[in-house]
Coordinates of C-alpha atoms and ligand atoms in Angstrom, one line a residue:
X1 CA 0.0 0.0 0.0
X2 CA 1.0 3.4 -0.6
X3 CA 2.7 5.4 2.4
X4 CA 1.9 8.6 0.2
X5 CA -0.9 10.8 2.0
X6 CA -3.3 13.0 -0.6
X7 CA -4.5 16.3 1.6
X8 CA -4.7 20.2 1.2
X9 CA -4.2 22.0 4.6
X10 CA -5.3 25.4 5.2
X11 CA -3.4 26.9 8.0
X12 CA -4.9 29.7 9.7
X13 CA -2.1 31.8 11.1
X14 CA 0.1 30.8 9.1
X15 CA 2.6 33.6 9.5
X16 CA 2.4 32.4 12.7
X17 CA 5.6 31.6 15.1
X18 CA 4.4 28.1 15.0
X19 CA 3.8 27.2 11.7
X20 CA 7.5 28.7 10.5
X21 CA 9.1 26.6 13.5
X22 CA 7.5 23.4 13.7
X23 CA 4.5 22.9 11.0
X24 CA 6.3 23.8 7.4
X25 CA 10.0 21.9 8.7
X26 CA 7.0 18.7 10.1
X27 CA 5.6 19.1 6.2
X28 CA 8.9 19.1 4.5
X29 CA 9.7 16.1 6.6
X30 CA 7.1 14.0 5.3
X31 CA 7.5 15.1 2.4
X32 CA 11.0 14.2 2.0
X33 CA 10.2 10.9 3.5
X34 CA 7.5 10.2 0.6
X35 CA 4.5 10.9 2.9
X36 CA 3.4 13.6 0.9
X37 CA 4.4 13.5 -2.5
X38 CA 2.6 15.3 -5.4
X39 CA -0.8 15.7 -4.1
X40 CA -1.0 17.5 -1.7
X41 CA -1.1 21.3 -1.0
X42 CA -1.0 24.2 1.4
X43 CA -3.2 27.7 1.9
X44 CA -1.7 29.6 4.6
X45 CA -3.8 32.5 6.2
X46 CA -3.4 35.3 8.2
X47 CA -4.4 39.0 8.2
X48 CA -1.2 40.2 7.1
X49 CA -0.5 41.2 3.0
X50 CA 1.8 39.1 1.7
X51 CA 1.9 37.3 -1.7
X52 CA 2.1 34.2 -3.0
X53 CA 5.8 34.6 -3.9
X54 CA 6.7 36.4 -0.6
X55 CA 4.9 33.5 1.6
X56 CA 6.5 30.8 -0.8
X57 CA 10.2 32.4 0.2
X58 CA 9.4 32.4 4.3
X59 CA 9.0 28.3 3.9
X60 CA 12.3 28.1 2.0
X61 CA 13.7 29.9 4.7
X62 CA 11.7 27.7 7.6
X63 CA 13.2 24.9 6.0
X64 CA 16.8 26.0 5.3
X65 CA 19.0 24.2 8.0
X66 CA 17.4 21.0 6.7
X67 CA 16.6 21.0 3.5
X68 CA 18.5 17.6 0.7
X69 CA 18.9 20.3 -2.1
X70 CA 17.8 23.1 -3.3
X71 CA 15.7 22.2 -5.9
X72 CA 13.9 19.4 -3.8
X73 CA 12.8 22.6 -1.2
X74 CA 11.6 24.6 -4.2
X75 CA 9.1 21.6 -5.7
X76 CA 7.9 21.8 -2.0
X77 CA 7.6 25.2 -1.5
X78 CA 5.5 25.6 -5.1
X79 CA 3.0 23.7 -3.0
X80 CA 2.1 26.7 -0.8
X81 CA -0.5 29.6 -1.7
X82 CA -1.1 32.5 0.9
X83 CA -4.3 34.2 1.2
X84 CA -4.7 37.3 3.3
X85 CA -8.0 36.9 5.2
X86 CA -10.0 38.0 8.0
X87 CA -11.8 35.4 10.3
X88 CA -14.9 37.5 11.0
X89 CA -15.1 38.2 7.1
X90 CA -17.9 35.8 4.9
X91 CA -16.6 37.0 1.5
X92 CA -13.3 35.8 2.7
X93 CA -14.3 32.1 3.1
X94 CA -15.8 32.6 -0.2
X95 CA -12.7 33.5 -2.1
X96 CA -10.9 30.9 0.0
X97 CA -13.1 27.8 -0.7
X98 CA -12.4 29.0 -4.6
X99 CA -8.9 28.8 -4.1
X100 CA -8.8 25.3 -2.5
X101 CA -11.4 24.2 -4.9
X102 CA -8.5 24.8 -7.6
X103 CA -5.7 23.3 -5.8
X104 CA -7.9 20.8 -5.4
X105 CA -8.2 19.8 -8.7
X106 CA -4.7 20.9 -10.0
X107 CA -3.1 18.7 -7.2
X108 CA -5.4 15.9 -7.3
X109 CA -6.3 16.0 -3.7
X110 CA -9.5 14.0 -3.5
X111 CA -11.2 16.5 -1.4
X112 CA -9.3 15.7 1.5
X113 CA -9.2 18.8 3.6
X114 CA -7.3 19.5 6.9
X115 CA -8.1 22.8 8.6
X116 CA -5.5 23.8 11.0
X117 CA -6.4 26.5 13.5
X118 CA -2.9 28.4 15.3
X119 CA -4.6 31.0 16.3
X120 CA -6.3 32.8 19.9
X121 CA -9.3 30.4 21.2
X122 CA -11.8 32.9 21.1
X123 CA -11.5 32.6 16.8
X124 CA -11.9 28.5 17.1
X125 CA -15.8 29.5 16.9
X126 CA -16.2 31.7 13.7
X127 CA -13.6 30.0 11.9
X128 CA -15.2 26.5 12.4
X129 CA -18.6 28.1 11.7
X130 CA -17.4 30.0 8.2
X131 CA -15.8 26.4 7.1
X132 CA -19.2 24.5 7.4
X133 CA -21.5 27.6 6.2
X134 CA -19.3 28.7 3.2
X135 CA -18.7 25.1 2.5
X136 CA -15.3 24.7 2.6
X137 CA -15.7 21.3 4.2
X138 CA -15.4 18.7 1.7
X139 CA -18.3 16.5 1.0
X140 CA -15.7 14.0 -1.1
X141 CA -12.7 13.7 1.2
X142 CA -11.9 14.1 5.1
X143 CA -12.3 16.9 6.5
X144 CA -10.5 17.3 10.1
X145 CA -10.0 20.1 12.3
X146 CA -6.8 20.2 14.2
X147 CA -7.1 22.7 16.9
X148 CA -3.6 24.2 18.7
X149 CA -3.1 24.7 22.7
X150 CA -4.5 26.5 24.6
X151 CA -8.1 24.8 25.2
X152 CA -9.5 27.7 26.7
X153 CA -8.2 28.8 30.7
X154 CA -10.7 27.2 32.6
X155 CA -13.0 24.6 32.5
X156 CA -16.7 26.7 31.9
X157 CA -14.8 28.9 28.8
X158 CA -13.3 25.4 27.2
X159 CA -16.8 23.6 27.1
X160 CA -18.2 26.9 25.5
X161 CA -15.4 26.7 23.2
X162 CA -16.0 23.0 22.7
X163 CA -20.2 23.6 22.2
X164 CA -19.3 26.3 19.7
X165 CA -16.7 24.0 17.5
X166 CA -19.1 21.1 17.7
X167 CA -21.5 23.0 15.8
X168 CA -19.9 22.5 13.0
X169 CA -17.3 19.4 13.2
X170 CA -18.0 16.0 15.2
X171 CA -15.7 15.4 17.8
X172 CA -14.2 12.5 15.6
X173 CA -12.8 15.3 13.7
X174 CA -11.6 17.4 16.0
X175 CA -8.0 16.7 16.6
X176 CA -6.9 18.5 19.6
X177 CA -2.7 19.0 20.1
X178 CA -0.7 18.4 22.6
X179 CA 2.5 18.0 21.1
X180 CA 4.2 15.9 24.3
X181 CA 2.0 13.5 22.4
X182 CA 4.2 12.9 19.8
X183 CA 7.2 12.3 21.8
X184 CA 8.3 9.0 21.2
X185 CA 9.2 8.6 25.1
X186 CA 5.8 9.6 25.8
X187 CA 4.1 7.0 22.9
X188 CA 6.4 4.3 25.0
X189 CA 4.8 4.7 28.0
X190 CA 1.5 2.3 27.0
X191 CA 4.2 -0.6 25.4
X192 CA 6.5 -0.3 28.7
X193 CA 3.3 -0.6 30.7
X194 CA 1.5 -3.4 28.8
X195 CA 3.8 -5.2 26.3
X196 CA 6.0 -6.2 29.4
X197 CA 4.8 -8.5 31.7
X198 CA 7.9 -7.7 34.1
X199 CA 6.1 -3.9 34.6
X200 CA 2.5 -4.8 33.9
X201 CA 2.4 -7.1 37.1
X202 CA 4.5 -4.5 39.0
X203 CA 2.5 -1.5 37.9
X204 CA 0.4 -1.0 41.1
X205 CA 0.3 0.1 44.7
X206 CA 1.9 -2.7 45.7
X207 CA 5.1 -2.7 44.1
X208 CA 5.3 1.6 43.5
X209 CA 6.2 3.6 45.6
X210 CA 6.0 6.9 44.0
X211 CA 6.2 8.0 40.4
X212 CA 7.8 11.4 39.7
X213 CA 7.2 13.5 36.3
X214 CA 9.6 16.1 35.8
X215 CA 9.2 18.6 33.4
X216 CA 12.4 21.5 33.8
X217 CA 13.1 24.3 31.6
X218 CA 16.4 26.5 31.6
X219 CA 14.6 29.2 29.5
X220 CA 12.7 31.8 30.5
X221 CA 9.4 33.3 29.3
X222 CA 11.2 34.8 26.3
X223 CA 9.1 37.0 23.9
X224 CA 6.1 35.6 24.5
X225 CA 5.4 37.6 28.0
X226 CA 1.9 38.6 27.0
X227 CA 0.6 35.4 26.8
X228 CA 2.7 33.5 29.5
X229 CA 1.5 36.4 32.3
X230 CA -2.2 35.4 32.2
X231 CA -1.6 31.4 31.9
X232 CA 1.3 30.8 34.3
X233 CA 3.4 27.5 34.6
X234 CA -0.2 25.6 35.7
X235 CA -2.1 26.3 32.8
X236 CA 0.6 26.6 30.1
X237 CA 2.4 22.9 31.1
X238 CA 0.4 21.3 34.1
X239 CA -3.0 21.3 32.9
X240 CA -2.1 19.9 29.2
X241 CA 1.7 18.1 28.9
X242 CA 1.8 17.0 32.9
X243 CA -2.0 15.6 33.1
X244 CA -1.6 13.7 30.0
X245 CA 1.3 11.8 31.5
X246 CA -0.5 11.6 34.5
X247 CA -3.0 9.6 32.7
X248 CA -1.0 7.5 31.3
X249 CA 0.6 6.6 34.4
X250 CA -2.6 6.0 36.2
X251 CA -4.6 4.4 33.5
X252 CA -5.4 0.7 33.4
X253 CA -5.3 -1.2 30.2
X254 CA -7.1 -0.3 27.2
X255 CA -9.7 -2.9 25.7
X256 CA -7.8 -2.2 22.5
X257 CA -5.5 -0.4 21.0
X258 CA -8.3 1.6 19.3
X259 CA -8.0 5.8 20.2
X260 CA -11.6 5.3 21.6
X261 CA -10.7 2.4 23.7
X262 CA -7.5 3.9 24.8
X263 CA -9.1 7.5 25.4
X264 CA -11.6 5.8 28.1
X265 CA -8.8 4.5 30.3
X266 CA -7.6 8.0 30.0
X267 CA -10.5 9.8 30.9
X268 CA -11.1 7.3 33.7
X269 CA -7.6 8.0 35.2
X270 CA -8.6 12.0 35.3
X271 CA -12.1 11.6 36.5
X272 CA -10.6 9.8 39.4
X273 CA -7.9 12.5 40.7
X274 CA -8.3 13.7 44.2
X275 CA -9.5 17.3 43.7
X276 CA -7.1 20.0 45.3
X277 CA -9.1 22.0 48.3
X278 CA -8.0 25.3 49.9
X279 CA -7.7 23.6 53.4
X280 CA -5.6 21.2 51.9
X281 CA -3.6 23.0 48.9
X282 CA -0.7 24.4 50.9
X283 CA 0.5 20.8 52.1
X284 CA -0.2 19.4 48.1
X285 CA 0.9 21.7 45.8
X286 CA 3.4 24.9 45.8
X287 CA 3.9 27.6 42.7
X288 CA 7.1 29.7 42.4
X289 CA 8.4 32.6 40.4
X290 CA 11.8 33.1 39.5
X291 CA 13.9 36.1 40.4
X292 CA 17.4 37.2 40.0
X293 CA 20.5 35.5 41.5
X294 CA 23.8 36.7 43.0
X295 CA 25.6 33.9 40.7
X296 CA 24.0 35.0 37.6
X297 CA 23.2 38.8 37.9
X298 CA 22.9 39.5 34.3
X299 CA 19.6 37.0 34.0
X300 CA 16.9 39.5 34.4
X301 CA 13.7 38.2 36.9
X302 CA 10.5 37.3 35.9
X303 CA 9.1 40.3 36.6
X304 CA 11.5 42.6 34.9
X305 CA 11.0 40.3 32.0
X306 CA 9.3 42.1 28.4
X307 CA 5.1 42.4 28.6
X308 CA 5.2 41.7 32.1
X309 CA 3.1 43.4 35.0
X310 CA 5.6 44.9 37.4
X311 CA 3.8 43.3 40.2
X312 CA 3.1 40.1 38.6
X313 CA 1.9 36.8 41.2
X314 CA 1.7 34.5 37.6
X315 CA 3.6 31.9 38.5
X316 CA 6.8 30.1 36.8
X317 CA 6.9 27.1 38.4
X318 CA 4.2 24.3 39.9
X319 CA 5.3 21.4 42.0
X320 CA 2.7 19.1 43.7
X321 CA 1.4 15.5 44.9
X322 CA -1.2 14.4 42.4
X323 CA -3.2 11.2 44.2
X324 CA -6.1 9.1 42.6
X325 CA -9.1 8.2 44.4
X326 CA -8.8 4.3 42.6
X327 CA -8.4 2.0 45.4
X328 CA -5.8 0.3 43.5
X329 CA -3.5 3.4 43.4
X330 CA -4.1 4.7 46.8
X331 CA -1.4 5.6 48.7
X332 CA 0.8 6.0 45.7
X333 CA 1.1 9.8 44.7
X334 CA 2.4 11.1 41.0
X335 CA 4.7 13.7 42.5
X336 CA 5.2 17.0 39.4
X337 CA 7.0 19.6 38.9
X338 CA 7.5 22.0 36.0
X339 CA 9.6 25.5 35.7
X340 CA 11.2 27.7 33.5
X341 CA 14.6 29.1 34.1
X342 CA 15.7 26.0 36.0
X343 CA 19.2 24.6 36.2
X344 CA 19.0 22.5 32.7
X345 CA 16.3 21.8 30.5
X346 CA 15.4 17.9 31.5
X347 CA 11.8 16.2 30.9
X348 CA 11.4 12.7 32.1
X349 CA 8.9 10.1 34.3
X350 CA 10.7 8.5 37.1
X351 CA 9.2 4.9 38.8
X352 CA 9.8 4.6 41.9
X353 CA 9.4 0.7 43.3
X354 CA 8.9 -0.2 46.9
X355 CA 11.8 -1.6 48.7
X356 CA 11.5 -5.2 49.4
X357 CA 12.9 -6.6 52.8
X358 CA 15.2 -9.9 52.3
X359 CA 17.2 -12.4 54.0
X360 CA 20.4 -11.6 52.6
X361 CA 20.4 -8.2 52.7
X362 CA 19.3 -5.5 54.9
X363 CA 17.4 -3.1 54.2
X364 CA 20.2 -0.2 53.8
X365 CA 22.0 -2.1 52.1
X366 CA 19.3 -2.0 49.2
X367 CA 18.7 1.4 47.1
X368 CA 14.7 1.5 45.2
X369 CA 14.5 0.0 41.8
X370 CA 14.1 2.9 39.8
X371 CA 12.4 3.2 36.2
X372 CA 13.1 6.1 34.6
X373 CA 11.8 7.7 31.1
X374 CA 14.1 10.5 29.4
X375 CA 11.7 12.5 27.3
X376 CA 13.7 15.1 26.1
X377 CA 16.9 15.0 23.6
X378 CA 18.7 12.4 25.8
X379 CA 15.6 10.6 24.9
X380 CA 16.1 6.1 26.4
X381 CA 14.9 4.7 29.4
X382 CA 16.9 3.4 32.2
X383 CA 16.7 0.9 35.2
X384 CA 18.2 0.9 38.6
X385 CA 18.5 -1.9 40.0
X386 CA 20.5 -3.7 43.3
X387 CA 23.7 -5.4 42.3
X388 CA 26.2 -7.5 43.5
X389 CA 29.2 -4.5 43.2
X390 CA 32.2 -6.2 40.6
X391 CA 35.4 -8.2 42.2
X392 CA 35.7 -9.9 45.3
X393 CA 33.1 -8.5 47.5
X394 CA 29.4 -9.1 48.1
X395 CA 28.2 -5.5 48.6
X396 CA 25.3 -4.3 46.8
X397 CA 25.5 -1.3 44.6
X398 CA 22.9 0.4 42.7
X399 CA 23.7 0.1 39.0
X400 CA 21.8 1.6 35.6
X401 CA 20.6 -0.1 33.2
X402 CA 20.6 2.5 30.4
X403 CA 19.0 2.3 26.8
X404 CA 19.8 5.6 24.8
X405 CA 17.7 5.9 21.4
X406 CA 20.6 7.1 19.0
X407 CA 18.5 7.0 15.7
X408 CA 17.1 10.6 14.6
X409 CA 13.2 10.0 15.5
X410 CA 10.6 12.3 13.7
X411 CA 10.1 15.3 15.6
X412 CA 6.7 15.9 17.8
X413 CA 5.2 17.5 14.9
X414 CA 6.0 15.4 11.8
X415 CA 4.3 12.7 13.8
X416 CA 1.3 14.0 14.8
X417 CA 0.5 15.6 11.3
X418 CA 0.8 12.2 9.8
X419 CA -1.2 10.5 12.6
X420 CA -3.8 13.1 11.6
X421 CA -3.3 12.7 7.8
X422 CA -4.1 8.7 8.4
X423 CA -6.9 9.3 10.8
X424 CA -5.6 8.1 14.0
X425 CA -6.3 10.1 17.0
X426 CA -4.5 8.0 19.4
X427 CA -1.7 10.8 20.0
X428 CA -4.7 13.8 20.4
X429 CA -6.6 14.7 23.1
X430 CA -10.1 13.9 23.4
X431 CA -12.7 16.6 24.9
X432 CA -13.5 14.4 28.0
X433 CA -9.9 14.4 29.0
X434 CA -9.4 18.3 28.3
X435 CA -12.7 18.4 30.9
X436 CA -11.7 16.7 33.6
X437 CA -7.9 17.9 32.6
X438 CA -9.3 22.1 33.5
X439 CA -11.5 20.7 36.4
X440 CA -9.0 20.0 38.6
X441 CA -7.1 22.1 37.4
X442 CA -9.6 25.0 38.2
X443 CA -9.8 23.8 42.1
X444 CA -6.1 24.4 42.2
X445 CA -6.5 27.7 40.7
X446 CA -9.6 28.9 43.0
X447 CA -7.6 28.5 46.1
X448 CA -4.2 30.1 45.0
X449 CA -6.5 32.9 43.9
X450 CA -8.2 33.3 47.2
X451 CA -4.9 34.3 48.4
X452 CA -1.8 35.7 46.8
X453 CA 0.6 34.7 50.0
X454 CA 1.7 31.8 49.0
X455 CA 3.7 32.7 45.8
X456 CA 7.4 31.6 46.6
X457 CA 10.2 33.3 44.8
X458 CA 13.4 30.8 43.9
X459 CA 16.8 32.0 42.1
X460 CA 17.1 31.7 38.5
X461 CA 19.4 28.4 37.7
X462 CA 17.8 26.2 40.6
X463 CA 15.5 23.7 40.6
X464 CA 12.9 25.7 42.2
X465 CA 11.8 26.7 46.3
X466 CA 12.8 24.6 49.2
X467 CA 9.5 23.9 49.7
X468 CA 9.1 22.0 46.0
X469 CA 11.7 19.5 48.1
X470 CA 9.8 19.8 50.9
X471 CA 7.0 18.2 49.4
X472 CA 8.3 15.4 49.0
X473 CA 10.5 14.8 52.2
X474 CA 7.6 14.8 54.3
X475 CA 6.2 11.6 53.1
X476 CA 9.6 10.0 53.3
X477 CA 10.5 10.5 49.7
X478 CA 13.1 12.6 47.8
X479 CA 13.4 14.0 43.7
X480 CA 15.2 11.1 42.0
X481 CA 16.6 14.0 39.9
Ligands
LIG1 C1 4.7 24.5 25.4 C2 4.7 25.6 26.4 O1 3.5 23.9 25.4 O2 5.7 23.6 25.8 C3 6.0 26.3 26.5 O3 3.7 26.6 26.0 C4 7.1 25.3 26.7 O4 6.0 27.3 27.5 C5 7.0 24.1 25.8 O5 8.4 25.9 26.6 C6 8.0 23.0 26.2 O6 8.0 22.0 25.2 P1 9.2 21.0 25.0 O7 8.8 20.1 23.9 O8 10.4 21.9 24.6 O9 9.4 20.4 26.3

């Protein structure tokens, strides 16, 4: 069968930060790799003027640092058109559905349509409803709706924005992003869990003692200041990327490896978190904001940061003890922790297994047995595990088990662009999951608003407050990293 995909997308902000960093390099990929070939084509839209030519030269130059030759990123880049258009504006979609009518037909497409919204929330609505009236959704092909972060900032203004999109697309094509999705270390997690019999039988409250999801950034807010200052760390990384894994960690096993099936173990997992309370959020979960250091002087705070409020409480960094209420799981807490501007940039799942007595060895002797998931560029999995230490002696020492991946793996977004190109939503996130995801979530929220006290401020190039450390140490437990 043919690996070759047939599709037009219309990008909508497409001279967007996004689309020239991690969509037209994720197209060119697939194309290179003979996912797209000749039929396919893109529209990108925005309000900005720019022709066909000038838009055509921007993905030469998104592409540059890895483009084969020169001519290969031309034939790609002939695939794009631009089309300067204003959401709110009916004649618009008119002149657009005639545009991918034509490349349509010129490219052979089959009517296969993906709509790709980068653009602020509170568009998601008209946009959807100006596809379906003006008929830009195909009645031949696919059509499917992939809709960028952020889901709306709370739960009540994401299931408006959810009513409003379902007016017009099923949630079978809606294709919701959450690009730690597409991280290969991330897709491992349901094969380590299930395909292993060794971790399957282990993965309970019997044999874990903690699990730990790290997700640390050495960068700071950078230029994007007026968006970071009204999400914070909690709704920019917790309530999407952390959650996810969350579920994943909790979840039992899918009936099948269908998205559906899979998505209801998911949902299942966040329906059954322990909600946060006010009388109980100070001993569960901390926030943080970084501020200058006496080692590095010349890194500015968050507050003196560009587009942010002088007096700003939003904060930069979220650690806390995420429990489920499933009996099976109880006692077992998913400890998390996210930052920016923390000592290195390191994402990974740690799994930390109960401590078994023996009759050979006591119990000091004996360090956990420790799974542990690198997400990020060091991406591989390692295992701690007791052994006997090499040479003469007996003694026990605690040695790694390491697998490194060393083969280039597609990047987040190649992935999930083809899983949506083939129609498999298993790396997207399903409405029920963003619901419950923003409802606990918004209890979290309610009682750090109730009282602006409790914002800690930690040194840039740490790994956040004491009390993040804290956290832990009270229940007999420590940061494996
Ligand atoms: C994004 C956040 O979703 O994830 C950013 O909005 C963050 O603030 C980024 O920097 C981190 O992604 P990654 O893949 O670099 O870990």
């Amino acid at each position: 069968m043919s690996q070759n995909q047939k599709a037009l997308f219309i990008i909508f902000g497409g001279t967007g930060d996004l689309a020239y960093r991690k969509l037209y390099p994720a197209l060119y990929k697939l194309y290179k790799n003979n996912y797209l070939n000749e039929n396919f084509a893109v529209i990108g839209t925005a309000r900005r003027e720019w022709t066909d030519e000038y838009y055509q030269n921007i993905i030469l130059d998104s592409i540059d640092s890895i483009k084969t030759s020169e001519q290969e990123a031309k034939a790609f880049a002939g695939h794009f058109r631009y089309q300067s258009h204003n959401v709110n504006d009916t004649d618009n979609y008119h002149t657009l559905k005639k545009l991918a009518d034509q490349l349509d037909e010129e490219y052979q497409i089959n009517g296969n349509r993906i709509f790709y919204l980068s653009m602020s929330p509170n568009l998601f609505g008209t946009i959807a409803a100006h596809l379906r009236g003006e008929n830009l959704v195909n009645e031949n092909g696919f059509n499917r709706l992939i809709i960028e972060k952020p889901f709306g900032t709370n739960f009540n203004d994401s299931n408006d924005l959810n009513n409003d999109i379902l007016q017009s697309f099923d949630e079978e094509q809606i294709y919701r992003i959450d690009h730690y999705l597409g991280k290969d270390m991330i897709q491992s997690l349901l094969s380590l869990k299930f395909a292993n019999p060794t971790f399957k039988h282990l993965w309970n409250k019997d044999f874990i003692s903690n699990m730990q999801v790290t997700l640390a950034e050495d960068i700071g807010v950078e230029e994007r200041g007026g968006y970071y200052d009204t999400s914070g760390a909690l709704r920019d990384m917790i309530q999407n990327h952390v959650l996810q894994i969350v579920s994943f960690l909790f979840m039992d096993e899918p009936a099948s490896s269908q998205s559906d099936d899979i998505a209801v173990e998911k949902v299942k997992a966040l329906k059954n978190l322990q909600l946060i309370t006010p009388e109980n959020i100070d001993d569960k979960f901390i926030r943080g904001q970084y501020t200058t250091s006496e080692e590095e002087p010349s890194v500015l705070d968050y507050r003196s940061e560009p587009n942010i409020e002088a007096d700003s409480t939003t904060e930069t960094f979220v650690a806390g003890k995420v429990e489920s209420l499933d009996k099976n799981w109880e006692g077992v807490p998913i400890y998390i922790r996210s930052g920016k501007r923390m000592k290195d940039k390191e994402t990974r799942i740690d799994i930390v297994f109960k401590n078994e007595p023996s009759n050979l060895y006591e119990a000091d002797e004996l360090s956990e047995n420790i799974l542990t998931l690198h997400v990020g560029s060091n991406q591989g999995i390692s295992l701690q595990i007791n052994n006997k230490v090499v040479g003469h002696n007996f003694d026990i020492v605690p040695t790694s088990l390491d697998y490194k991946m060393n083969e280039q793996t597609p990047d987040d977004y190649e992935k999930l662009l083809l899983n949506a190109l083939q129609g498999n939503k298993a790396s997207f996130v399903y409405w029920e999951e963003v619901a419950y995801s923003w409802k606990y979530i918004d209890a979290i929220r309610e009682a750090w608003d109730a009282d602006s006290s409790n914002l800690l401020l930690y040194p840039v190039n740490t790994n956040g407050p004491k009390e993040a450390f804290d956290l832990l140490e009270q229940d007999g437990n420590y940061w494996v990293w």
